XYZ file of C-alpha atoms in Angstrom:
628
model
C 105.941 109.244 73.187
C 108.352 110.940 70.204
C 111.833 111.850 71.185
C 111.895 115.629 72.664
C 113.907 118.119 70.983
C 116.437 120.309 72.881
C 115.084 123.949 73.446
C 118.111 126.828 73.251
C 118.731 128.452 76.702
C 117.077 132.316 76.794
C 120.398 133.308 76.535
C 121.739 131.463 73.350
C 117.835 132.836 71.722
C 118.580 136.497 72.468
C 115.753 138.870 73.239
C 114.620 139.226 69.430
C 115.316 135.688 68.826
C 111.574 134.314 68.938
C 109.861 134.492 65.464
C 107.367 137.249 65.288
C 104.260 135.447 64.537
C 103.667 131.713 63.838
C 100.996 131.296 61.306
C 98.913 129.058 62.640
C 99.333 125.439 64.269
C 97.687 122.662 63.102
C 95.103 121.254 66.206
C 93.879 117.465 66.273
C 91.061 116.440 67.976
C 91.101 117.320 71.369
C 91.502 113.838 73.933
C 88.731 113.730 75.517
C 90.610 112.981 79.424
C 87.577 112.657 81.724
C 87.658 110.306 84.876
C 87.457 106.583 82.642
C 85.280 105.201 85.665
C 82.278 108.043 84.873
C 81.985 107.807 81.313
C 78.227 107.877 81.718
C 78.322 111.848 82.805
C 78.165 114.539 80.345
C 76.715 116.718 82.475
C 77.288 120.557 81.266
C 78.470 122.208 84.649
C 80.994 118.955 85.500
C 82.493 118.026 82.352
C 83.752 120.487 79.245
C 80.964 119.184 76.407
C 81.001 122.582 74.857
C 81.173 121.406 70.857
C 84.188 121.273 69.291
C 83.699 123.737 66.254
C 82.885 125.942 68.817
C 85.872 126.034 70.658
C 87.759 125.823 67.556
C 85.894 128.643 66.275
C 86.743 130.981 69.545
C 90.350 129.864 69.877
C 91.207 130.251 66.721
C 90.827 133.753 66.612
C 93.870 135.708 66.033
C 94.669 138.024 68.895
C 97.575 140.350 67.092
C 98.295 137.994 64.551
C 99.500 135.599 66.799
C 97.624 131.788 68.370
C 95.224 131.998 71.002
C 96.195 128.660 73.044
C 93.095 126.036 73.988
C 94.887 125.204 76.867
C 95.930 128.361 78.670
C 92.542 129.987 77.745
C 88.901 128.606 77.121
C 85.500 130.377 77.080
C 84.434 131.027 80.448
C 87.521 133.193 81.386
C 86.894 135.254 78.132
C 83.664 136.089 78.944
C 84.689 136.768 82.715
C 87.406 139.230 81.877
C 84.588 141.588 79.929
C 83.397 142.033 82.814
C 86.372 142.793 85.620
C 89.804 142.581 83.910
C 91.214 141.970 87.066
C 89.509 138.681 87.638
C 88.011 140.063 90.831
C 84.745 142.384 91.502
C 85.250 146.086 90.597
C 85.280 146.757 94.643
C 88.174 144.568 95.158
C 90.079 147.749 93.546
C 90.243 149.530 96.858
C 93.078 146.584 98.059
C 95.110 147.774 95.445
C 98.002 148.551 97.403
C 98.272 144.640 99.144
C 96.538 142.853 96.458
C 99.852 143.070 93.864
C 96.917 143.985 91.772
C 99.857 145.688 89.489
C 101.683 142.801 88.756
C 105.304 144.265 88.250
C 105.518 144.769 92.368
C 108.092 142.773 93.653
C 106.538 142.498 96.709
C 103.865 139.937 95.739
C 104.970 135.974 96.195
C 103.654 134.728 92.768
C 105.516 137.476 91.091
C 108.754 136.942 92.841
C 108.657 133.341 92.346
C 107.688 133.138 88.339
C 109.051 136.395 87.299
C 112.811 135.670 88.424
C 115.034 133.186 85.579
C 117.983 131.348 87.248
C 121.105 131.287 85.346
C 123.158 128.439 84.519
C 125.336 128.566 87.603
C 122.593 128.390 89.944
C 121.042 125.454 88.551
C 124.206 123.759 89.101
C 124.382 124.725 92.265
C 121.190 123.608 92.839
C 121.594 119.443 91.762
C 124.636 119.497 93.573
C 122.313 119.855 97.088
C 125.298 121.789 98.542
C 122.547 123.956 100.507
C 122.305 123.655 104.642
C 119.551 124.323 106.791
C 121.166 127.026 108.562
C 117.810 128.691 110.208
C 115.632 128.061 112.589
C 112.369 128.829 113.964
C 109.797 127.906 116.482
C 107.159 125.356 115.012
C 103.709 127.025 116.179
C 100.961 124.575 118.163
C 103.182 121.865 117.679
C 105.389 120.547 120.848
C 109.457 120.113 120.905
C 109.272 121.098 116.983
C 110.617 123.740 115.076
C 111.588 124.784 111.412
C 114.908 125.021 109.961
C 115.355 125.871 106.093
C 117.991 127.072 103.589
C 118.432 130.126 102.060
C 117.118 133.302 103.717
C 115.671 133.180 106.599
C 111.712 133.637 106.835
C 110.382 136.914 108.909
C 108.389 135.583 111.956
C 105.178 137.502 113.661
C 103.885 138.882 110.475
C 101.125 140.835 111.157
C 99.138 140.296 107.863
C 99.811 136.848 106.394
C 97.466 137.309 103.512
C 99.200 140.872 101.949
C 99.682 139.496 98.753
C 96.059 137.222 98.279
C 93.800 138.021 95.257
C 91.307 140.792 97.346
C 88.138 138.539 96.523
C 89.937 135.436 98.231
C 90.913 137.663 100.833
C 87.820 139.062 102.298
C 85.929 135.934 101.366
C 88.422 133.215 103.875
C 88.107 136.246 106.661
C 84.599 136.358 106.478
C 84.015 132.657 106.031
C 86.487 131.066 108.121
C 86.308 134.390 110.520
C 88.209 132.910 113.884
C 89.716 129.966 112.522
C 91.811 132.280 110.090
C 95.213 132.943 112.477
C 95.380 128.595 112.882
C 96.304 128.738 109.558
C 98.246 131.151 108.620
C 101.200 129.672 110.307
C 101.417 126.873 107.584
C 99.638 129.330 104.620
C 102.932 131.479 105.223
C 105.273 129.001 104.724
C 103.790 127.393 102.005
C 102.877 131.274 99.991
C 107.220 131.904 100.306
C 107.144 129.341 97.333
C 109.735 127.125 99.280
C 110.059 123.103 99.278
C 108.407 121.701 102.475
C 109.081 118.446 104.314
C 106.087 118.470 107.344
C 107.019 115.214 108.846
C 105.371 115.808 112.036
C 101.095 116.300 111.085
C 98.822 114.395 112.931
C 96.209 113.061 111.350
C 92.223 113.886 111.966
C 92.411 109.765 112.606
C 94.778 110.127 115.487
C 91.936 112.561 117.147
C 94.260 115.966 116.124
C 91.416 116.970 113.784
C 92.074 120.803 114.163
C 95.765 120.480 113.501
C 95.335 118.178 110.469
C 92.224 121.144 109.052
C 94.592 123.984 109.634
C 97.500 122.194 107.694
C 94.748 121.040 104.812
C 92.956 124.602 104.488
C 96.431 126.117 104.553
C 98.290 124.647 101.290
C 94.236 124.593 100.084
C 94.482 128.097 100.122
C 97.795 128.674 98.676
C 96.844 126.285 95.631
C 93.328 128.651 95.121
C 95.359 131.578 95.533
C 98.511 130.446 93.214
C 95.546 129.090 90.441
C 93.790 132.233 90.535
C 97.319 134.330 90.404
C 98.035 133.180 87.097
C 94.990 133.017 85.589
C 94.232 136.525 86.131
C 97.624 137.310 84.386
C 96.536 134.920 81.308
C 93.128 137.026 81.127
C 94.403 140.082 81.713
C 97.081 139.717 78.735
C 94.131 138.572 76.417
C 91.963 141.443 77.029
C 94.750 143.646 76.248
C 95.469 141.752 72.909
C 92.092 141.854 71.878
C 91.868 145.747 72.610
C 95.117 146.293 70.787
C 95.560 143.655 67.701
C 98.744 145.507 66.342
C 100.538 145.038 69.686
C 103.997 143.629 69.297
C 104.827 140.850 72.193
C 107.784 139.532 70.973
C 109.654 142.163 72.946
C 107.502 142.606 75.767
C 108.320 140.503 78.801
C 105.125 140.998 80.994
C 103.433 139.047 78.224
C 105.309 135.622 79.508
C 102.422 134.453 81.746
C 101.649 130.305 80.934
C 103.524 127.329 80.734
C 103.438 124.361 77.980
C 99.715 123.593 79.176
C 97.467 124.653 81.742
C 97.428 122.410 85.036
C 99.592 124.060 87.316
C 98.773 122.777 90.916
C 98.603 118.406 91.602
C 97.155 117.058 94.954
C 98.137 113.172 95.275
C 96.482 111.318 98.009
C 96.752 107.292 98.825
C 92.636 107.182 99.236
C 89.220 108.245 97.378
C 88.383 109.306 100.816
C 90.823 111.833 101.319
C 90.321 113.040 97.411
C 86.551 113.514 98.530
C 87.415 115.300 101.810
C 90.334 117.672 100.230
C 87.807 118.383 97.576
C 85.070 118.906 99.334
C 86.894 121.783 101.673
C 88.231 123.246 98.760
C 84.773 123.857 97.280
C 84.130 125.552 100.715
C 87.193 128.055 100.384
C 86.156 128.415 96.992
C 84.119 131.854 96.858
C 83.241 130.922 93.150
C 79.229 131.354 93.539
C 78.160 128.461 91.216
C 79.186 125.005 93.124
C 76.797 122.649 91.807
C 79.243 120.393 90.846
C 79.475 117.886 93.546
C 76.360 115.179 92.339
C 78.052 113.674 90.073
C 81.289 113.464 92.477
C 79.267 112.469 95.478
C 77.934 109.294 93.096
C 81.628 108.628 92.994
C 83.422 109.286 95.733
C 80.571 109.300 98.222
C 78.781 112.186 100.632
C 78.991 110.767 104.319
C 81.771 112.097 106.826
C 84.438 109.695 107.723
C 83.684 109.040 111.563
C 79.828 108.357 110.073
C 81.005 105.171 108.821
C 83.091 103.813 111.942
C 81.107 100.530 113.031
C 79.419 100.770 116.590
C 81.151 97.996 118.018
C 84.370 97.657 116.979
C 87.402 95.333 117.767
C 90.164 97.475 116.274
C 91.489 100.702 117.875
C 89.782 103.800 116.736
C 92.488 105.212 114.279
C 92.520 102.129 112.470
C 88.438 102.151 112.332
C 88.613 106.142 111.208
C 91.581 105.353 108.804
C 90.114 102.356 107.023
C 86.628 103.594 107.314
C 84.668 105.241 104.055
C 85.820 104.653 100.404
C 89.316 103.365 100.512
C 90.270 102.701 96.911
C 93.353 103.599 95.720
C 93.038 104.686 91.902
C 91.323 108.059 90.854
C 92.672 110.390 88.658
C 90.502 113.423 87.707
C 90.602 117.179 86.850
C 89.436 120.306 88.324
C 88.887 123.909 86.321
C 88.571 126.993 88.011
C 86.786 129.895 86.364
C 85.623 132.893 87.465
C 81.993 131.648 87.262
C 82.771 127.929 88.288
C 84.326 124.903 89.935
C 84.185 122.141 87.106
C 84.897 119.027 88.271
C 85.826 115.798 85.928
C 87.290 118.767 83.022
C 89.660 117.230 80.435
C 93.077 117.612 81.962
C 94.723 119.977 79.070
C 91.626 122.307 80.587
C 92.231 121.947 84.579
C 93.733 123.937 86.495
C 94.413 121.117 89.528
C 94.863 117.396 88.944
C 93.587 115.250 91.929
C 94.735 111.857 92.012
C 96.452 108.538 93.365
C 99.970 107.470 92.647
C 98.568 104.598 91.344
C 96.035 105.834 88.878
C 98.553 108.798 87.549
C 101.208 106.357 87.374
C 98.944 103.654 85.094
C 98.078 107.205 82.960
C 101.875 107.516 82.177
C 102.509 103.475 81.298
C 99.189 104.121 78.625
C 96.538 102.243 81.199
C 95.700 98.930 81.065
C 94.381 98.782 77.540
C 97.747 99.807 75.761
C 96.533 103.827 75.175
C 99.240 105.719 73.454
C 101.315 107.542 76.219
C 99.921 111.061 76.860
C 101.338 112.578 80.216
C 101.984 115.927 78.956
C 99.388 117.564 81.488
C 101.919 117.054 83.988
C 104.925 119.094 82.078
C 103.857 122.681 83.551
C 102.939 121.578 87.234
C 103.955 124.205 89.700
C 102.720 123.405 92.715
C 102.903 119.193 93.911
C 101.501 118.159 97.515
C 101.718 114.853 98.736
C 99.280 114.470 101.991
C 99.407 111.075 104.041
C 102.722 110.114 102.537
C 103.025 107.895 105.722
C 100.076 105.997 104.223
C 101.635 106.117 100.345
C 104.341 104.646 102.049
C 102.519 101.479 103.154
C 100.864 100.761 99.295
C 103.730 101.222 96.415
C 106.252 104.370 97.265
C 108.083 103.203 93.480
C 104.684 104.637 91.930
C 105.115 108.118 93.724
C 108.893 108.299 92.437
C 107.733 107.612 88.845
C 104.935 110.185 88.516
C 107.521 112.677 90.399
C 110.776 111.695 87.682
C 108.040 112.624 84.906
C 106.841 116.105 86.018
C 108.355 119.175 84.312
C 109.460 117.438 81.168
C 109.191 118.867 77.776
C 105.943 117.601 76.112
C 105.395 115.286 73.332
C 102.962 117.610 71.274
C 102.217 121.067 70.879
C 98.408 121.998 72.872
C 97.311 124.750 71.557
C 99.707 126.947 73.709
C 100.795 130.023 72.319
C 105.022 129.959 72.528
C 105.434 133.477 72.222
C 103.632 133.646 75.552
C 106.006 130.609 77.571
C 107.734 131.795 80.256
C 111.466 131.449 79.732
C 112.348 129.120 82.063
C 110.187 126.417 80.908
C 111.687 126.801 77.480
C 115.119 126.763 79.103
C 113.992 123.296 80.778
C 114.377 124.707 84.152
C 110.574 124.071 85.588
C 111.484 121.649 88.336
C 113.767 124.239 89.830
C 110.376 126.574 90.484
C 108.014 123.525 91.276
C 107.506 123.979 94.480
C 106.766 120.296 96.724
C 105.134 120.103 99.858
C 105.612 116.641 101.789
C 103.046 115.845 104.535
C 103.354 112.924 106.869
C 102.384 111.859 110.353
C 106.541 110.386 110.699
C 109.561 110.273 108.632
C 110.940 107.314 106.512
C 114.035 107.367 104.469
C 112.169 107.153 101.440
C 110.533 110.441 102.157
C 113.767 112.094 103.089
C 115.097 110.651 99.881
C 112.422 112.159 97.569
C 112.764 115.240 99.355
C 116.524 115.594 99.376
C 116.769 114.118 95.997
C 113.847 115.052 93.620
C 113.159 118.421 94.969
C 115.320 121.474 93.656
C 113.414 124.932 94.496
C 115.622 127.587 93.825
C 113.120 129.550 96.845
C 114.767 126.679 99.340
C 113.728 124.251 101.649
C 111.787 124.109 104.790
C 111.836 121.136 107.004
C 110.393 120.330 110.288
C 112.717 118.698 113.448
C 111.047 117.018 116.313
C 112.568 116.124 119.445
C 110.695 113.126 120.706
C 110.290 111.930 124.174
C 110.205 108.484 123.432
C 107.844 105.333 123.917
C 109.428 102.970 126.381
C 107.731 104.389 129.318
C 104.865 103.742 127.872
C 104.890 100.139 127.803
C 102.274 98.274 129.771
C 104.084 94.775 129.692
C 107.839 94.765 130.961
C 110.120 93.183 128.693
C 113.396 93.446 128.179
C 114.829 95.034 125.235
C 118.065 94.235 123.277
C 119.269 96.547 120.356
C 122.156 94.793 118.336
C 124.407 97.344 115.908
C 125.923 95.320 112.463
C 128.566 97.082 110.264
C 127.539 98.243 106.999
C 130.064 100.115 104.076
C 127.108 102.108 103.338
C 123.717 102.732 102.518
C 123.575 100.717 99.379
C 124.707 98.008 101.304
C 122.670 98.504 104.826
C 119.851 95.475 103.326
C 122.762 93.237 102.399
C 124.817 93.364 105.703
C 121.393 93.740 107.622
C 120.508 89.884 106.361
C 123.877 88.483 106.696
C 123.922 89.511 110.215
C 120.545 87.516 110.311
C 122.142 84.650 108.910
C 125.073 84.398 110.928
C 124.639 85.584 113.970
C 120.913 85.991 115.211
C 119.891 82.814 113.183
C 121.904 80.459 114.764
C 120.667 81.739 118.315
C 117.297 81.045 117.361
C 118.289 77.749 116.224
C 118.825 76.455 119.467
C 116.187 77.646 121.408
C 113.672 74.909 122.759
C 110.256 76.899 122.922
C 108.344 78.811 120.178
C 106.603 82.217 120.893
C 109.008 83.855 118.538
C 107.919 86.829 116.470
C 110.082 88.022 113.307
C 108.762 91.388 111.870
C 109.942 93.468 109.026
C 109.337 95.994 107.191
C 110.529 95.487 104.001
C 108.580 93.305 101.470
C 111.735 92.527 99.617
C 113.552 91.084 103.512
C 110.058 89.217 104.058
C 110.712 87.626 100.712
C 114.765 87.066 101.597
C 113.739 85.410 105.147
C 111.601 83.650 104.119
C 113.474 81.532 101.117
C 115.975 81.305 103.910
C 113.646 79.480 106.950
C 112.397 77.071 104.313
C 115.988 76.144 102.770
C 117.172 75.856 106.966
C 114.171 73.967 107.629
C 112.998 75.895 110.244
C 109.703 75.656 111.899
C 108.193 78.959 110.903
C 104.523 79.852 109.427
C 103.875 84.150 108.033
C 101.850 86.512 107.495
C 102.401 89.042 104.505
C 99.865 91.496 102.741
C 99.891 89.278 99.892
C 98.731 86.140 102.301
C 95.089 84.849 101.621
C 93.066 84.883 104.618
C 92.626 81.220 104.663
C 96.435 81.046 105.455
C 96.446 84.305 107.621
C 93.823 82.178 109.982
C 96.006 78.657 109.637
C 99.129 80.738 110.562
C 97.636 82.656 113.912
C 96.461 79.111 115.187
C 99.564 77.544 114.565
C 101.402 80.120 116.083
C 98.985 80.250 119.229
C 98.768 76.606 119.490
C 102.633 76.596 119.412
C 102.725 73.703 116.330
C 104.950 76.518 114.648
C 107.731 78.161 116.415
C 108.523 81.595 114.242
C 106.304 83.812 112.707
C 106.799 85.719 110.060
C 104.654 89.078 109.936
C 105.090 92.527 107.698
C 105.069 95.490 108.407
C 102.307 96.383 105.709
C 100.282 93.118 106.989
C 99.660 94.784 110.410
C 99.010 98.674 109.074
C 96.052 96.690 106.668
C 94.468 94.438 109.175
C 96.101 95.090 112.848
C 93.939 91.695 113.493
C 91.408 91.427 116.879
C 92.066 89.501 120.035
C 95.134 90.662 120.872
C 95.805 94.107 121.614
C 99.498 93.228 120.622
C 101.552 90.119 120.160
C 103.327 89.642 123.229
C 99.282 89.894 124.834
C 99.131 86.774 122.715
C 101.873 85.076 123.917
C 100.348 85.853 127.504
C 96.988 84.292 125.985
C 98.757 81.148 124.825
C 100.499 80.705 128.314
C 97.105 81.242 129.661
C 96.113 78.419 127.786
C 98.696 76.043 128.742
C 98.194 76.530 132.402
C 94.979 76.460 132.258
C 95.563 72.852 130.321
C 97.319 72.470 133.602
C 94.964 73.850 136.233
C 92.205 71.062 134.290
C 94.730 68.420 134.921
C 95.407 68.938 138.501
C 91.427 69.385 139.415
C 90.948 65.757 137.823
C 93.946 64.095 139.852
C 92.070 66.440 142.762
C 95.181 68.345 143.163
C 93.608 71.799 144.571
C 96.953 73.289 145.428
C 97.715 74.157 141.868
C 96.773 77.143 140.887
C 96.557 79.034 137.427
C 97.862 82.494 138.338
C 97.009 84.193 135.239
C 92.977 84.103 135.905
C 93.297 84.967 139.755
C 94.405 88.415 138.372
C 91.965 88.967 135.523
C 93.460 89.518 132.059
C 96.162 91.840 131.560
């Protein structure tokens, strides 16, 4: 990727500073950025086959002497805005007055958000994260929880949520979701105030809180539709009125600032295929774009059946793990999605999209150059506006470094030019300030420090931030089998050195303890695959009698391990964190059941022994009771 030049600040350009027309740029061929593992599919209505020359031939036309862009417009939308310049049907004129259908109201979201340019001293007020929640409100349908943000504080008991939706999306989700429609506007409000949101607290439809986790889904869902549709109405709208007037001078005109370096502007990343299929799936449904025949190819890939269809019958493991770990679980898919006003293409190249679906995983291998040493092209990603991360909990437990990377390279400048008409950039992205409008939405069933850290640390909203607070009653009275429960505190300078002083406390103090102790049954479980690593150099070089069990452990010695632990030959185990989230193994509802099962076994050993030397007083009191 070539060195990126410095852009001036609006300021230091001056509002005649932009040259008045550039002749004409120079366009290479046109990387063709469809999903790599469907390169059989060339099907018209999925995948952007329209010829080259074509395009070429349509873009290429000069609309007041200046570049039509590829990327911010394409043929669909031109032949949409001939017939409704608004993007929506000629009836949807009557909402005039809520439907910011005049885009110069202040009173619409979108326009707020885009239309405002931070100076210089609030961007530095902004990295320095000086900002306090210091609001609060009530958390609707969800127990002991409530909001608290930064910045103004948000009006509560709104009476019309959707005020400022497109009219066509508007009548279409209150006719087709109809009663559903209030569920979700609790989330769809805080999410359409263009804020940074940190919703640590969503149960998933695997946990058996389907309706909360739908609500949550259709809500950002419908922001992303409604945020996609926002600007490309204002893209269409500008061309028509370029094409109507060809002498029009835009240099000076500031309502002609409507696109970004390229055209994505909304990215969904999800840790499974399965969730890609079911976010996609529902978005198709909120869609009220008529022609939706997009889904065969899609449903080849990413399969058709509901999730709780492929839950075996007679299952072992709890039911969240069956409904988790059930369907397609792979964890690398990267793909586009355009949204005309005729259609929902899925598989488009990604210069064309409008939303990027994908893994961390995949999008992170697309920014290294994939596996085959591609040339590094990642500038799809420089004009995202809108990033939500859905089941971070279960990002968490595959590779959280891969979700930092892909969020340290949003917003940059990009490489090349594509096709995007610079009289037409909104200033802030020339000014390099896009990551202080990207708005992040974080969505997890619990919080972990790495999620606070990427949201406290890679998320700069000028709008704010919303987070959610729980108060939670706890688990301890919930525990079937007594035990008795020791918490020990060690010292620590700080939070760079927490892992350090964590394992020297190990070493020194609980170590030694263990040391002495006689009998096995000892279970050592962390959750850091860097601390499995540091323990276990440390057993084998103390000589310890220890086996483990680690997500990188081959099944072969995951079985060898159990029965030496339940047969007592080894006196430690060793188990991850991410070992028991992938397999959460049968037999033993949890491990101190199998420490009551190997007891079992031992007395019954015993009970065998005292029937041959006809002892009949001895008696195994584990079986008289039935298991526990």
């Amino acid at each position: 990727m070539g060195k990126r030049k410095p852009m001036p600040s609006a300021a230091a350009r001056g509002a005649k500073s932009r040259p008045k027309r550039p002749r004409s740029a120079k366009q290479g061929a046109e990387l063709r950025e469809g999903n790599p593992q469907l390169p059989e599919h060339d099907d018209a209505e999925t995948v952007d086959t329209e010829p080259r020359a074509a395009e070429t031939v349509q873009h290429e036309k000069k609309s007041n002497g200046g570049f039509q862009g590829l990327a911010q417009s394409d043929e669909d939308d031109t032949e949409d805005e001939l017939g409704a310049p608004s993007g929506d049907d000629p009836g949807d004129t009557v909402n005039k007055g809520n439907d910011c259908f005049d885009e110069t109201e202040t009173s619409c979201s979108f326009h707020r958000h885009v239309s405002r340019v931070i100076t210089d001293e609030e961007v530095k007020a902004l990295t320095k994260q000086n900002s306090k929640f210091k609001w609060e409100m009530p958390a609707v349908d969800i127990p002991r929880s409530k909001w608290v943000g930064t910045g103004e504080k948000m009006q509560e008991g709104c009476d019309d949520h959707l005020h400022d939706v497109k009219g066509k999306l508007r009548d279409y989700w209150q006719h087709t979701l109809s009663n559903h429609l209030n569920s979700r506007m609790s989330f769809f409000s805080l999410c359409n105030s263009y804020r940074d949101i940190m919703h640590c607290n969503k149960k998933p439809f695997y946990l058996k809180r389907n309706g909360v986790d739908s609500s949550t889904m259709d809500a950002y869902i419908m922001h992303a539709l409604n945020h996609v549709h926002r600007t490309r109405d204002v893209v269409i709208r500008n061309d028509a009125k370029l094409r109507n007037d060809a002498n029009r001078d835009i240099s000076d005109d500031n309502t002609y600032l409507d696109q970004g370096f390229t055209r994505p502007k909304v990215l969904f990343l999800l840790p499974f295929k399965k969730f890609a299929r079911r976010i996609v799936k529902r978005l198709i449904q909120l869609s009220p774009l008529q022609q939706k025949n997009a889904m065969g190819p899609f449903k080849k890939e990413f399969g058709e059946s509901d999730d709780e269809m492929d839950v075996p019958e007679h299952s072992t493991k709890p039911a969240d793990f069956d409904l988790l770990f059930s369907g397609d679980i792979d964890d690398h898919f990267l793909f586009g999605i355009k949204l005309t006003k005729k259609s929902i293409k899925l598989y488009s190249n990604f210069y064309s999209s409008d939303i990027i679906v994908a893994s961390p995983l995949a999008l992170k291998r697309k920014i290294d150059g994939g596996e085959h040493g591609k040339e590094k092209d990642f500038d799809f990603l420089s004009s995202i506006e809108i990033v939500v991360v859905d089941h971070a909990d279960v990002i968490s437990m595959q590779n959280w470094a891969h979700l930092e990377a892909v969020f340290e390279q949003l917003n940059h400048l990009p490489s090349k030019e594509h096709g995007t008409n610079v009289m037409r950039i909104r200033p802030w992205y020339l000014d390099q300030h896009a990551q202080y409008y990207r708005q992040t939405i974080l969505l997890s069933s619990y919080l972990t420090p790495e999620i606070n850290a990427l949201f406290n640390g890679l998320c700069f909203n000028y709008e704010g931030k919303i987070k959610m607070v729980t108060e939670y009653a706890g688990v301890l009275p919930k525990i079937q089998l007594e035990a008795r429960q020791v918490y020990e505190r060690f010292d620590a300078s700080s939070i760079a050195e927490a892992d350090d002083a964590r394992f020297d406390y190990f070493c020194n103090k609980v170590y030694p303890k263990i040391q002495d102790l006689d009998e096995g049954g000892l279970l050592l479980f962390v959750s850091s695959y860097f601390e499995y690593i540091r323990i276990s150099n440390f057993l084998k070089s103390k000589e310890a009698s220890f086996c483990r069990i680690g997500e990188a452990t081959s099944q072969q010695d995951i079985s060898r391990s159990r029965l030496w632990f339940f047969e007592g030959k080894k006196k430690i185990l060793l188990y991850s964190e991410r070992s028991h989230f992938y397999h959460r193994y049968k037999g033993y509802k949890s491990f101190a059941n199998l420490f009551i099962a190997r007891e079992k076994r031992i007395l019954s050993r015993a009970c065998k022994y005292a029937r041959r030397i006809r002892k009949p007083e001895v008696q195994c009191p584990f079986f008289s009771s039935g298991p526990s």
